[in-house]
Short mmCIF file of C-alpha atoms and ligand atoms in Angstrom, two decimals:
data_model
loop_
_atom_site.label_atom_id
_atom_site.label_comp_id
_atom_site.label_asym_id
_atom_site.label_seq_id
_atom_site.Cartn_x
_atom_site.Cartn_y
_atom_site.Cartn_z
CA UNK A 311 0.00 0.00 0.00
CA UNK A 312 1.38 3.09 -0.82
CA UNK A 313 2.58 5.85 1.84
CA UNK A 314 2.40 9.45 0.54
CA UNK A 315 3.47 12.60 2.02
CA UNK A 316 2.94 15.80 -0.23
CA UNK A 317 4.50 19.31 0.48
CA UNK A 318 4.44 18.56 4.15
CA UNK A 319 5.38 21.10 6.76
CA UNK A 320 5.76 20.99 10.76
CA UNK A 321 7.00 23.07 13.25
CA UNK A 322 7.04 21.89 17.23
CA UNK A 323 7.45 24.83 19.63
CA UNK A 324 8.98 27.30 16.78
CA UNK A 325 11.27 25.18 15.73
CA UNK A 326 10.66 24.49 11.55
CA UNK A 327 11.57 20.28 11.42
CA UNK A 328 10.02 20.16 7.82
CA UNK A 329 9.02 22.50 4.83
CA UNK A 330 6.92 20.97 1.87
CA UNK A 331 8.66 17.44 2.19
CA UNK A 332 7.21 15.27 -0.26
CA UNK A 333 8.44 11.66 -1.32
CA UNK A 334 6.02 8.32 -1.50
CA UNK A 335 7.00 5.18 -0.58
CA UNK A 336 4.95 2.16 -2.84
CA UNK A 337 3.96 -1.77 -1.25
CA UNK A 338 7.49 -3.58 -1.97
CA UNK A 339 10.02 -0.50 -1.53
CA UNK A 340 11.97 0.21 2.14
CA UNK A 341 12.93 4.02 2.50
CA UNK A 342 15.16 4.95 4.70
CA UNK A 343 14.58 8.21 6.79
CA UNK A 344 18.18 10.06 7.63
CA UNK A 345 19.35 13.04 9.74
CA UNK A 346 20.86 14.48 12.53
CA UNK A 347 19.71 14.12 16.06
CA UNK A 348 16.58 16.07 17.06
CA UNK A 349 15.51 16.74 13.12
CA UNK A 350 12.32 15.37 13.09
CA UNK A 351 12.66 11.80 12.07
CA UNK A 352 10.66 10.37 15.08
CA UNK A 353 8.32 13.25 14.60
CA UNK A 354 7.49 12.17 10.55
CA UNK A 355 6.32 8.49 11.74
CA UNK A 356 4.35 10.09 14.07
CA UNK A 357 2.82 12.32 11.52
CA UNK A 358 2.12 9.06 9.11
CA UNK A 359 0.57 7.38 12.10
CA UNK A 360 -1.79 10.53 12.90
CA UNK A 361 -0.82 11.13 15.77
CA UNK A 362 1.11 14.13 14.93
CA UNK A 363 -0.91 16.85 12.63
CA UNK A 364 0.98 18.43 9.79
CA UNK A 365 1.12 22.51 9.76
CA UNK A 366 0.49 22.53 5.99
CA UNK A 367 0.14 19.50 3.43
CA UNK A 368 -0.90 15.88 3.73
CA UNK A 369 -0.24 12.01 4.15
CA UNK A 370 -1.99 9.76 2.27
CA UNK A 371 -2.39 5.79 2.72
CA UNK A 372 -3.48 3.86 -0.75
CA UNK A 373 -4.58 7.16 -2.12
CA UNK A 374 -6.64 8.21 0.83
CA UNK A 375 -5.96 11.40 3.12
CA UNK A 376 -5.06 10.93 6.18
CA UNK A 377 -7.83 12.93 8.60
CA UNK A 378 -8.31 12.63 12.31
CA UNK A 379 -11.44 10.31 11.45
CA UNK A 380 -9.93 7.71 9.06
CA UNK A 381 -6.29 7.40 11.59
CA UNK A 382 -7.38 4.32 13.72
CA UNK A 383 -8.70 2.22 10.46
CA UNK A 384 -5.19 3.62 8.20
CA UNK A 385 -3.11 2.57 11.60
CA UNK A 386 -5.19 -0.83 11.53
CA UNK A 387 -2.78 -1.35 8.59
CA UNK A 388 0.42 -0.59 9.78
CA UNK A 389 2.84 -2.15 12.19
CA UNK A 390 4.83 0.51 14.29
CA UNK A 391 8.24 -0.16 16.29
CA UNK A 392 9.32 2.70 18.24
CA UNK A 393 12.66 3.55 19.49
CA UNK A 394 12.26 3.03 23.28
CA UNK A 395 9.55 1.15 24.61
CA UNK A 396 8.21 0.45 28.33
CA UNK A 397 6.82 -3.28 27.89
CA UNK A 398 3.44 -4.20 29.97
CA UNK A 399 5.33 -7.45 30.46
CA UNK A 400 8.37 -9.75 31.85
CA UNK A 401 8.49 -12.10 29.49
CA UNK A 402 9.53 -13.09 25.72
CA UNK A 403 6.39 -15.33 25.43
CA UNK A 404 4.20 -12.83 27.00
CA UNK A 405 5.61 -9.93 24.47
CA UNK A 406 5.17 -11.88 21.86
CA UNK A 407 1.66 -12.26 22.02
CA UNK A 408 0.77 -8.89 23.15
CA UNK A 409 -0.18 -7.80 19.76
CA UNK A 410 -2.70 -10.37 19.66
CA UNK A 411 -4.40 -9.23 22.17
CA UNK A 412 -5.26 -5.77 20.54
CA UNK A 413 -8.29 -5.11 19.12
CA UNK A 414 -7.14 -4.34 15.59
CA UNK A 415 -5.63 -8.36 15.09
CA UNK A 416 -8.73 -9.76 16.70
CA UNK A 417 -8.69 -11.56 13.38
CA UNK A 418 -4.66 -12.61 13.17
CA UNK A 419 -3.96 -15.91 15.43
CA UNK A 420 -0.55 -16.34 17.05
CA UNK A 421 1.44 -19.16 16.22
CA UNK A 422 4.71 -20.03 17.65
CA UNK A 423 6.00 -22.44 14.71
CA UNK A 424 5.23 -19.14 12.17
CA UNK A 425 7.29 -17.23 15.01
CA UNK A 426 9.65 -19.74 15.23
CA UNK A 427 10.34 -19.40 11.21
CA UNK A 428 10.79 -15.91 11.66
CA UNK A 429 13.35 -16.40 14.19
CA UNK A 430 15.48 -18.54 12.19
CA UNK A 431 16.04 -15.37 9.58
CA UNK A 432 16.55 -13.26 11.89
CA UNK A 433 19.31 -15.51 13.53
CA UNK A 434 17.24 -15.31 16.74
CA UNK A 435 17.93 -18.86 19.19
CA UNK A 436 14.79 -20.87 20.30
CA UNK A 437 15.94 -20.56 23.60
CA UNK A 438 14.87 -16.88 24.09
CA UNK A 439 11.34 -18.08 23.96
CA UNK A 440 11.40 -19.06 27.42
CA UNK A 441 13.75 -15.79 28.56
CA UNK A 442 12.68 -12.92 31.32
CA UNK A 443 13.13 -9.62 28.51
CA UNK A 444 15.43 -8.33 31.59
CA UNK A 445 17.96 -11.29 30.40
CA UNK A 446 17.53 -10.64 26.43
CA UNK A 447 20.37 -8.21 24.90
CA UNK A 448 19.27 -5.00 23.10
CA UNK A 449 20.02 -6.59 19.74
CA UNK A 450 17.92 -9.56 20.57
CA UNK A 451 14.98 -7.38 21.73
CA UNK A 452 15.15 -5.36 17.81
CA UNK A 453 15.03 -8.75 16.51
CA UNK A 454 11.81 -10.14 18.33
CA UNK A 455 10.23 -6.89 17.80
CA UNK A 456 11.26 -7.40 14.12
CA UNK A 457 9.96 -11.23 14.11
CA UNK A 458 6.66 -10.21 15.83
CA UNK A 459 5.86 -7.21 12.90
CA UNK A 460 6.97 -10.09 10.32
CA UNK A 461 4.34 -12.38 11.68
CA UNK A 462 1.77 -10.05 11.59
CA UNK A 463 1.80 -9.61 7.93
CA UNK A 464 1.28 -5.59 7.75
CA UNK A 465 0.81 -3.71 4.84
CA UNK A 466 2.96 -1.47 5.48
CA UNK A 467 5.85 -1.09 8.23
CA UNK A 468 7.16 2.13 10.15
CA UNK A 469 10.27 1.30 12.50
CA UNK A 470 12.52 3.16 14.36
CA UNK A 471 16.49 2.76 14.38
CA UNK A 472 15.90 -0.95 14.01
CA UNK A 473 19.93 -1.46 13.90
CA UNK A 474 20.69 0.82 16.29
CA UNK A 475 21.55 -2.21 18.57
CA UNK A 476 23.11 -4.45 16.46
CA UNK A 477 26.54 -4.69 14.34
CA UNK A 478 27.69 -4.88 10.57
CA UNK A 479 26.47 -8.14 10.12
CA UNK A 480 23.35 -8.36 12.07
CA UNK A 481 22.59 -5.13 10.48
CA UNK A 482 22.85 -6.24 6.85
CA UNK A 483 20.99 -9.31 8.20
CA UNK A 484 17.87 -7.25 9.25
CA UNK A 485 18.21 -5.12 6.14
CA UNK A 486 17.63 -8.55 4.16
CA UNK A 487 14.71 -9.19 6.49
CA UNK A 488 13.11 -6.48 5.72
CA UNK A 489 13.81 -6.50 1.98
CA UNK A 490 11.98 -10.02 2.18
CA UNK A 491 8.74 -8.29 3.65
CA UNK A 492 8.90 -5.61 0.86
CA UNK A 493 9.03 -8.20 -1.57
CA UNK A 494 5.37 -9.54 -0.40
CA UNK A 495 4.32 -6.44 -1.06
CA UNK A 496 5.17 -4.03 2.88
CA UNK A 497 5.59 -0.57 2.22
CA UNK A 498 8.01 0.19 4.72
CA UNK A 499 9.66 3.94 6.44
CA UNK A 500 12.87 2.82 8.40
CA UNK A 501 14.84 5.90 10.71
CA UNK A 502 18.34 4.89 10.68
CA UNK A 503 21.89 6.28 11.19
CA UNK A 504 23.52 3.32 10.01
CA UNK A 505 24.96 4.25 6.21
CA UNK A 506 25.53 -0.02 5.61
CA UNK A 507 21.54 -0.44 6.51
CA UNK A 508 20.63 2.75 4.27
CA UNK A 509 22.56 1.44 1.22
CA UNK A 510 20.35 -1.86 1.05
CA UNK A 511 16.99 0.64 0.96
CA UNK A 512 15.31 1.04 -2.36
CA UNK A 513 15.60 4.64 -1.61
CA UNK A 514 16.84 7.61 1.58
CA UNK A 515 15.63 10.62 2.51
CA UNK A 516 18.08 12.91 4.56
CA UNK A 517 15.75 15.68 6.89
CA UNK A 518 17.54 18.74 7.49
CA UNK A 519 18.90 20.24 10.51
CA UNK A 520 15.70 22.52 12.52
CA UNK A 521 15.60 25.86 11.07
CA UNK A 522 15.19 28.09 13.95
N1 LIG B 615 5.38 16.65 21.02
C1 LIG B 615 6.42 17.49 20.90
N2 LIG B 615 6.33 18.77 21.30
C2 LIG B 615 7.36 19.61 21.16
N3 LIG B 615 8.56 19.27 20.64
C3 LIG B 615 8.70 18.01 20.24
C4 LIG B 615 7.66 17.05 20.34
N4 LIG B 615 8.10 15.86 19.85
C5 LIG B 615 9.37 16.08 19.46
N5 LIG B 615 9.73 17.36 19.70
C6 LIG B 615 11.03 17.99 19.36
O1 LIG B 615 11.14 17.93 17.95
C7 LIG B 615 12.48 17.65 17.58
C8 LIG B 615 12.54 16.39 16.73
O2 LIG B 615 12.34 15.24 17.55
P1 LIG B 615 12.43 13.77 16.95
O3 LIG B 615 12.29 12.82 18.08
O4 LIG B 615 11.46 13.66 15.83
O5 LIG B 615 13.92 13.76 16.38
P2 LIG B 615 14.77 12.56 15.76
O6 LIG B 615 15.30 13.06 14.45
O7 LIG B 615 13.95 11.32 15.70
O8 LIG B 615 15.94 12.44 16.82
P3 LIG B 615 16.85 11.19 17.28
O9 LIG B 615 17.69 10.79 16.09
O10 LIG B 615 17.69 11.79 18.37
O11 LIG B 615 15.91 10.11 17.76
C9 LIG B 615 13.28 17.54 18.87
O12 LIG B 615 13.88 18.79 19.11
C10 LIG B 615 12.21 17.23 19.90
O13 LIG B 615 12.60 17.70 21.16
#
């Protein structure tokens, strides 16, 4: 499904982050979203989520506007992985089959062999399964966030610094992950810093510094 933003621009508490910014991103390409600290990348997948308003312009999802109304349905669509995330749980088995438990896969059913398939491209051992998440390593964590987006078969993907964890190889590894979920057809908006990641995206946009 395609993700569209057209001469988009934001400011948050006078500072400018983005001034008509327009690229689209179609089902089966990976973008890659660049730039310093603090310019706004978080800020953009919060804008194609709706939960951030736009100043001026528009996002569109399969050639729909994005509106306050039509956010929760568009979102239904997407799989998000944030940055930094508190988990409501101790667990890798209980993570795992939190999103199942959300409203918008009450018609997705969680199965550990699919998982387990997931885990094997992603290098992940079996053994985690059974881990507390205090005893997983950063890297690991991307990974099983990475496997449990994978499983759920989105349409399209927005994830944040998903190699920010992990090195050379690992990184190139999760680059080919996600290059096999384009290829069924994800649209998918990574924010990365890692130039080895960026080069395997179909394409990069580099935000500007905050204009003042
Ligand atoms: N809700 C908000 N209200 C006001 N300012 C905000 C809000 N959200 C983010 N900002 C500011 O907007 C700027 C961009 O933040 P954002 O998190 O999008 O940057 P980033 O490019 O993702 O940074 P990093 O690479 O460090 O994660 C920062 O200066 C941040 O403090």
């Amino acid at each position: 499904m395609t993700i569209e933003m057209k001469d988009a621009s934001l400011a948050l508490e006078g500072k400018g982050l983005f001034h008509n910014l327009s690229f689209v991103v179609n089902g089966g390409e990976m973008l890659c979203v660049m730039g310093e600290s603090g310019c706004g990348k978080t800020t953009l997948l919060q804008c194609i989520l709706g939960f951030q308003p736009l100043d001026e312009g528009a996002v569109s999802i399969g050639g729909t506007e994005l509106t306050a109304l039509s956010a929760e349905y568009m979102r239904s669509m997407m799989a998000y992985i944030p940055q930094e995330v508190s988990l409501p749980c101790n667990t890798v088995a209980e993570l795992v089959g939190l999103p199942y438990q959300l409203r918008v896969n009450r018609n997705k059913r969680f199965s550990k062999e699919a998982l387990m398939e997931e885990w094997q491209r992603l290098r992940l051992d079996e053994t985690l399964y059974t881990k507390r998440l205090a005893d997983v390593s950063g890297g690991e964590r991307q990974r099983i966030m990475l496997s449990m987006a994978g499983l759920l078969d989105k349409k399209m993907l927005l994830v944040d610094e998903p190699t920010s964890a992990l090195d050379v190889d690992s990184s190139l590894l999760v680059a080919g992950y996600l290059q096999g979920l384009a290829k069924h057809g994800t649209a998918i908006i990574a924010v990365s810093h890692d130039r080895a990641f960026a080069g395997q995206c179909d394409k990069t946009l580099t935000l500007k510094s905050p204009q003042p």
